[in-house]
Amino acid sequence: ALAAAIVSFINTLDPELIVIGGGVAQAGDELLVPLRKRVAAMEWRPAGNGVPIVSAQLGEMGGATGAAQAALSVRPEKPKAIF
């Protein structure tokens, strides 16, 4: 089911890379090797090149790290005078 969902995503949006993150990424090659094979069998490749599938470098904390970085980069505007 995961391979079919990824192939649908690839065929619809044409990404350059698929990153598997969160707790699922901890499975490493036990997940990625068979997943890559299933995706390769189903993926539409008009140019002959498949989309790479990799584990997130930050592992299961990637989402939290990105959210924290985004929150810290937002600077609230000064309140505007009402009158």
Coordinates of N, CA and C in Angstrom, one line a residue:
A1 N 0.8 -1.2 0.0 CA 0.0 0.0 0.0 C 0.9 1.3 0.0
L2 N 2.0 1.2 0.8 CA 2.9 2.4 0.8 C 3.5 2.6 -0.6
A3 N 3.9 1.6 -1.2 CA 4.5 1.7 -2.6 C 3.5 2.3 -3.5
A4 N 2.3 1.8 -3.5 CA 1.2 2.3 -4.4 C 1.0 3.8 -4.1
A5 N 0.9 4.2 -2.9 CA 0.7 5.6 -2.5 C 1.8 6.5 -3.0
I6 N 3.1 6.0 -2.9 CA 4.2 6.8 -3.3 C 4.2 6.9 -4.8
V7 N 3.9 5.8 -5.5 CA 3.9 5.9 -7.0 C 2.8 6.8 -7.5
S8 N 1.6 6.9 -6.8 CA 0.6 7.8 -7.2 C 1.1 9.3 -7.0
F9 N 1.8 9.5 -5.9 CA 2.4 10.8 -5.6 C 3.4 11.2 -6.7
I10 N 4.3 10.2 -7.0 CA 5.3 10.5 -8.0 C 4.7 10.8 -9.4
N11 N 3.8 9.9 -9.8 CA 3.2 10.1 -11.1 C 2.3 11.4 -11.3
T12 N 1.8 11.8 -10.1 CA 1.0 13.0 -10.2 C 1.8 14.3 -10.1
L13 N 2.8 14.4 -9.1 CA 3.5 15.6 -8.8 C 4.9 15.7 -9.4
D14 N 5.5 14.6 -9.8 CA 6.8 14.5 -10.4 C 7.9 15.2 -9.5
P15 N 8.0 14.6 -8.2 CA 9.0 15.2 -7.3 C 10.4 14.7 -7.7
E16 N 11.4 15.4 -7.2 CA 12.8 15.1 -7.5 C 13.3 14.0 -6.5
L17 N 12.6 13.9 -5.3 CA 13.1 13.1 -4.3 C 11.9 12.7 -3.4
I18 N 11.9 11.5 -2.8 CA 11.0 11.1 -1.8 C 11.7 10.9 -0.5
V19 N 11.3 11.6 0.6 CA 12.0 11.4 1.8 C 11.0 10.7 2.8
I20 N 11.5 9.6 3.4 CA 10.7 8.9 4.3 C 11.2 9.3 5.7
G21 N 10.3 9.8 6.5 CA 10.7 10.3 7.8 C 9.9 9.8 9.0
G22 N 10.1 10.3 10.1 CA 9.4 9.9 11.3 C 9.8 8.5 11.8
G23 N 9.0 7.9 12.6 CA 9.4 6.6 13.1 C 9.5 5.5 12.0
V24 N 8.9 5.7 10.9 CA 9.0 4.7 9.8 C 10.4 4.7 9.3
A25 N 11.1 5.8 9.3 CA 12.5 5.9 8.8 C 13.4 5.1 9.6
Q26 N 13.1 4.8 10.8 CA 14.0 4.0 11.6 C 14.1 2.5 11.1
A27 N 13.2 2.1 10.3 CA 13.3 0.7 9.7 C 14.5 0.6 8.8
G28 N 14.9 1.7 8.3 CA 16.1 1.7 7.4 C 16.0 0.9 6.2
D29 N 17.0 0.1 5.8 CA 17.0 -0.7 4.6 C 16.0 -1.8 4.6
E30 N 15.6 -2.2 5.8 CA 14.6 -3.3 5.9 C 13.3 -2.8 5.2
L31 N 13.0 -1.5 5.3 CA 11.9 -1.0 4.6 C 12.2 -0.5 3.2
L32 N 13.3 0.3 3.1 CA 13.6 1.0 1.9 C 14.0 0.1 0.7
V33 N 14.7 -1.0 1.0 CA 15.1 -1.8 -0.2 C 13.9 -2.5 -0.9
P34 N 13.0 -3.1 -0.1 CA 11.8 -3.7 -0.8 C 10.9 -2.6 -1.3
L35 N 10.8 -1.4 -0.6 CA 10.0 -0.3 -1.1 C 10.5 0.2 -2.4
R36 N 11.8 0.4 -2.5 CA 12.3 0.9 -3.8 C 12.0 -0.1 -5.0
K37 N 12.1 -1.4 -4.7 CA 11.9 -2.4 -5.7 C 10.4 -2.3 -6.2
R38 N 9.5 -2.2 -5.2 CA 8.0 -2.2 -5.6 C 7.7 -0.9 -6.3
V39 N 8.3 0.2 -5.9 CA 8.1 1.5 -6.6 C 8.6 1.4 -8.0
A40 N 9.8 0.9 -8.2 CA 10.4 0.8 -9.5 C 9.6 -0.1 -10.4
A41 N 8.9 -1.1 -9.9 CA 8.0 -1.9 -10.7 C 6.8 -1.2 -11.2
M42 N 6.3 -0.2 -10.4 CA 5.0 0.5 -10.7 C 5.2 1.9 -11.3
E43 N 6.3 2.5 -11.1 CA 6.5 3.9 -11.4 C 6.6 4.1 -12.9
W44 N 5.9 5.2 -13.4 CA 5.9 5.6 -14.8 C 7.2 6.4 -15.0
R45 N 8.1 5.9 -15.9 CA 9.4 6.5 -16.1 C 9.6 6.8 -17.6
P46 N 9.0 7.9 -18.1 CA 9.2 8.2 -19.5 C 10.6 8.5 -19.9
A47 N 11.4 9.1 -19.0 CA 12.8 9.4 -19.3 C 13.7 8.3 -18.8
G48 N 13.2 7.3 -18.2 CA 14.0 6.1 -17.8 C 14.6 6.3 -16.4
N49 N 14.4 7.5 -15.7 CA 15.0 7.7 -14.4 C 14.0 7.6 -13.3
G50 N 14.3 6.9 -12.3 CA 13.3 6.8 -11.2 C 13.6 7.9 -10.2
V51 N 12.6 8.1 -9.3 CA 12.8 9.1 -8.2 C 13.4 8.4 -7.0
P52 N 14.5 9.0 -6.5 CA 15.2 8.4 -5.4 C 14.3 8.4 -4.1
I53 N 14.4 7.4 -3.3 CA 13.7 7.3 -2.1 C 14.7 7.1 -1.0
V54 N 14.8 8.1 0.0 CA 15.8 8.1 1.0 C 15.1 8.3 2.4
S55 N 15.9 8.0 3.4 CA 15.5 8.2 4.8 C 15.8 9.7 5.2
A56 N 15.0 10.3 6.0 CA 15.2 11.6 6.5 C 16.5 11.6 7.3
Q57 N 17.3 12.6 7.1 CA 18.6 12.7 7.9 C 18.4 13.0 9.3
L58 N 17.3 13.6 9.7 CA 17.0 14.0 11.1 C 16.2 12.9 11.8
G59 N 15.9 11.8 11.1 CA 15.1 10.7 11.7 C 13.7 11.1 12.1
E60 N 13.3 10.6 13.2 CA 12.0 10.8 13.7 C 11.7 12.2 14.3
M61 N 12.8 13.0 14.5 CA 12.7 14.3 15.0 C 12.7 15.4 13.9
G62 N 12.7 15.0 12.6 CA 12.7 15.9 11.5 C 11.5 16.8 11.5
G63 N 10.3 16.3 11.7 CA 9.1 17.2 11.7 C 9.1 18.2 12.8
A64 N 9.5 17.7 14.0 CA 9.5 18.7 15.1 C 10.6 19.7 14.9
T65 N 11.8 19.3 14.4 CA 12.9 20.2 14.2 C 12.5 21.3 13.2
G66 N 11.8 20.9 12.1 CA 11.4 21.8 11.1 C 10.3 22.8 11.6
A67 N 9.4 22.2 12.4 CA 8.3 23.1 12.9 C 8.9 24.1 13.9
A68 N 9.9 23.7 14.7 CA 10.5 24.6 15.7 C 11.3 25.7 14.9
Q69 N 12.0 25.3 13.9 CA 12.8 26.3 13.1 C 11.8 27.3 12.4
A70 N 10.7 26.8 11.9 CA 9.7 27.7 11.2 C 9.1 28.7 12.2
A71 N 8.8 28.2 13.4 CA 8.2 29.0 14.5 C 9.2 30.1 14.9
L72 N 10.5 29.8 15.0 CA 11.5 30.7 15.4 C 11.8 31.8 14.4
S73 N 11.5 31.4 13.1 CA 11.9 32.4 12.1 C 10.8 33.4 11.8
V74 N 9.6 33.2 12.4 CA 8.5 34.1 12.2 C 8.6 35.3 13.1
R75 N 8.6 36.5 12.6 CA 8.7 37.7 13.4 C 7.3 38.4 13.4
P76 N 6.7 38.6 14.5 CA 5.4 39.2 14.5 C 5.6 40.7 14.1
E77 N 4.6 41.2 13.4 CA 4.6 42.6 13.0 C 4.1 43.5 14.2
K78 N 4.6 44.7 14.1 CA 4.1 45.7 15.1 C 2.6 45.9 15.0
P79 N 1.9 46.0 16.1 CA 0.5 46.3 16.0 C 0.3 47.6 15.3
K80 N -0.7 47.7 14.4 CA -1.1 48.9 13.7 C -2.1 49.7 14.5
A81 N -1.9 51.0 14.4 CA -2.8 51.9 15.2 C -4.2 51.8 14.6
I82 N -5.2 51.7 15.5 CA -6.6 51.6 15.1 C -7.1 53.0 14.7
F83 N -6.7 54.1 15.3 CA -7.2 55.4 14.9 C -6.1 56.3 14.5

